[in-house]
Coordinates of C-alpha atoms in Angstrom, one line a residue:
X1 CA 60.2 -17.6 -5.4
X2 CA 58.8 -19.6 -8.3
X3 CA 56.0 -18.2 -10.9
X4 CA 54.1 -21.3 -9.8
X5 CA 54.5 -20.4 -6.1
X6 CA 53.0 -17.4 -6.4
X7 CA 50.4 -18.0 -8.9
X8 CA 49.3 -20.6 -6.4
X9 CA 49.8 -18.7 -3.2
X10 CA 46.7 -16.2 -5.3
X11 CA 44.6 -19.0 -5.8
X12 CA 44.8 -20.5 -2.0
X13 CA 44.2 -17.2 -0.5
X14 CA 41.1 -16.4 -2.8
X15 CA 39.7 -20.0 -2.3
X16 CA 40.1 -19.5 1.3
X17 CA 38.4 -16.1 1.1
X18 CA 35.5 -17.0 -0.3
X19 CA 35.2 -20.1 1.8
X20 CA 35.4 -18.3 4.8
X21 CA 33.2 -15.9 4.0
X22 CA 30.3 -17.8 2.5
X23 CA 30.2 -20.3 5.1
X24 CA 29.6 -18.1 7.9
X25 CA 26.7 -16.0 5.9
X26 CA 24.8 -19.2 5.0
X27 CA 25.2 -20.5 8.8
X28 CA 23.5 -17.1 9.9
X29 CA 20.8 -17.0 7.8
X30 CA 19.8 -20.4 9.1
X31 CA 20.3 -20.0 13.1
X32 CA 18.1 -16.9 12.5
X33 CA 14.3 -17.2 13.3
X34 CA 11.9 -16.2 11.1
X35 CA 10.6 -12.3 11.2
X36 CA 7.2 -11.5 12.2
X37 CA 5.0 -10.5 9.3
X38 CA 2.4 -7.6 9.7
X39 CA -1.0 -7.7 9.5
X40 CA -3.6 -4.9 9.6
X41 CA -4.8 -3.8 13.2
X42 CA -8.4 -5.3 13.4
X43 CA -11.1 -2.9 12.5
X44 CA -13.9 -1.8 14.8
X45 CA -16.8 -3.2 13.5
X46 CA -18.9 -0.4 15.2
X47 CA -19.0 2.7 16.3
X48 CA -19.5 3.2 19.6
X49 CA -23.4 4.7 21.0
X50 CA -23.1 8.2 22.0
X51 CA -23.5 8.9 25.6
X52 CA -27.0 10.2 27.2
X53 CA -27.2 13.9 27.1
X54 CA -29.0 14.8 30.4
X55 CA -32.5 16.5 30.3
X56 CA -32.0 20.9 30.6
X57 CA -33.2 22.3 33.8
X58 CA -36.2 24.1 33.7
X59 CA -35.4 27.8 34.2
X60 CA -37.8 30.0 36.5
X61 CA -37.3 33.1 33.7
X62 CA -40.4 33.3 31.0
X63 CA -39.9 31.9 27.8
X64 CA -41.0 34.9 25.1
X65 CA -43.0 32.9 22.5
X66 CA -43.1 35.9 20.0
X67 CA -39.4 36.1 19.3
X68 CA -37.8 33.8 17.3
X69 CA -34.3 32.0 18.5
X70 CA -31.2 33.2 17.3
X71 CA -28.8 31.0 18.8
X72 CA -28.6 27.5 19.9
X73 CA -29.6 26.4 23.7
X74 CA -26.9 24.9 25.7
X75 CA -28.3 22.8 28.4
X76 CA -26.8 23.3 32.2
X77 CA -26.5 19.7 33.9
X78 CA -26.1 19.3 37.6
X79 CA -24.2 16.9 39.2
X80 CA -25.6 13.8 40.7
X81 CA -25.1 13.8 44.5
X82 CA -21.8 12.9 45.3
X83 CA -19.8 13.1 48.7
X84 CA -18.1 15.8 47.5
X85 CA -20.0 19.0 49.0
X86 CA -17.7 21.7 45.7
X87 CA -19.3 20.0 42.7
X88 CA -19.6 22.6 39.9
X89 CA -22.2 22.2 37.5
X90 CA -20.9 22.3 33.6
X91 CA -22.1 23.0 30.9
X92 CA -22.7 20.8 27.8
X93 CA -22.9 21.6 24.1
X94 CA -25.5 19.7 22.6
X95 CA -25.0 16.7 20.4
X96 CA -24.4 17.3 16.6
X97 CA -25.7 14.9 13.8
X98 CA -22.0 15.2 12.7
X99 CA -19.5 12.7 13.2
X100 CA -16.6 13.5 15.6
X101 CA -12.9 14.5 14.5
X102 CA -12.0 11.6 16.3
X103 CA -14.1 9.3 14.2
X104 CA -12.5 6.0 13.4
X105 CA -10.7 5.1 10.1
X106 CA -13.0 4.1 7.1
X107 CA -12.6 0.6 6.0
X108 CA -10.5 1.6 2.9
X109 CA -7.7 3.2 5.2
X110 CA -7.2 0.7 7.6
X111 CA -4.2 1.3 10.3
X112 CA -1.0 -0.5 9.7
X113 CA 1.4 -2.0 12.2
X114 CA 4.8 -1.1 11.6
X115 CA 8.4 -2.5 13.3
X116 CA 10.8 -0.2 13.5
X117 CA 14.3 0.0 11.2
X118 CA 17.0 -1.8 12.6
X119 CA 19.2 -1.2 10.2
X120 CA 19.5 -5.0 8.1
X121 CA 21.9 -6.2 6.7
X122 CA 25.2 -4.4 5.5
X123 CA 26.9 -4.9 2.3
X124 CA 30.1 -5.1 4.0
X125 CA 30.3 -9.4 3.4
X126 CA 29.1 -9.2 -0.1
X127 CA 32.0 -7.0 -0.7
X128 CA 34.5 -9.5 0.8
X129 CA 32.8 -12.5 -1.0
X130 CA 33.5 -10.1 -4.1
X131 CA 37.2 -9.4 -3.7
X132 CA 37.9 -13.5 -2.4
X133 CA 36.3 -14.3 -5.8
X134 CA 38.4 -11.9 -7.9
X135 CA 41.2 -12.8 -6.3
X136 CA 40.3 -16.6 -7.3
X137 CA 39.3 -15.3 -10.9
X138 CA 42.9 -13.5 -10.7
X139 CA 44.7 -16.6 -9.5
X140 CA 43.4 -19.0 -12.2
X141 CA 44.1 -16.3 -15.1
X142 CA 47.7 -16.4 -13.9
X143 CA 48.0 -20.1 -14.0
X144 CA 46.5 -20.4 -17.1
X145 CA 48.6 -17.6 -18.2
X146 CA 51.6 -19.4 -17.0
X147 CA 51.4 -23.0 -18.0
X148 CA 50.8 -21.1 -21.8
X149 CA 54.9 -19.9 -20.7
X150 CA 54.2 -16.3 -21.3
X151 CA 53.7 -14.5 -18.1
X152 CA 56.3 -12.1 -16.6
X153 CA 56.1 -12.1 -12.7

């Protein structure tokens, strides 16, 4: 084999690399649709109205009027009539001025949509772009190299 053979043989195969390979990534990136951006879930403009506590039922036991309370009053509802002849009556706690633990988010913190990883894109192409161009680099630094008549193969 000729120097000029070889030194050509580098160039073809690291022009065809890097042909190969950039075609295909360019093609891709085309053909592929756009991705969905994200936006910020709508915030609820109100909160919603607390639900009607139902009047307490008067108990037949004397009130003392003399003794101060010590602890709050929990009001016992009764059920409204239903077919169901085992209705329990429950208790409920009274309503605080306090907003619940399951308040929604203040305006500042507003909830984001998120999609989830996927993975992307790998680095793997880039590096074959890389070595088809070095190998093209390579290539003309031999021919230059040997048209100057100094290159030992």
């Amino acid at each position: 084999m000729t120097r000029q053979f070889v030194v050509r043989s580098i160039l073809l195969i690291g022009a065809v690399v890097v042909g190969l390979l950039l075609a295909p990534v360019s093609a891709n990136e085309v053909a592929q649709p756009p991705r969905p951006t994200l936006t910020p879930s709508p915030m609820p403009t109100e909160t919603p109205a607390p639900t009607e506590t139902p009047a307490p039922i008067p108990t037949t036991a004397p009130v003392p009027t003399d003794v101060a309370p010590t602890a709050t009053a929990v009001a016992e509802v009764t059920p409204v009539a239903t077919a169901e002849a085992t209705a329990v009556p429950t208790a409920v706690a009274p309503a605080t001025s306090e907003p619940a633990a399951t308040a929604a988010p203040t305006p500042s913190q507003p909830p984001v949509s998120t999609l989830p990883d996927t993975g992307g894109s790998s680095s793997v192409p880039l590096l074959w772009v890389a070595l088809g161009i070095g190998l093209l680099l390579l290539g003309m630094a031999q021919l230059r190299r040997s048209q100057r008549g100094n290159i030992d193969l």
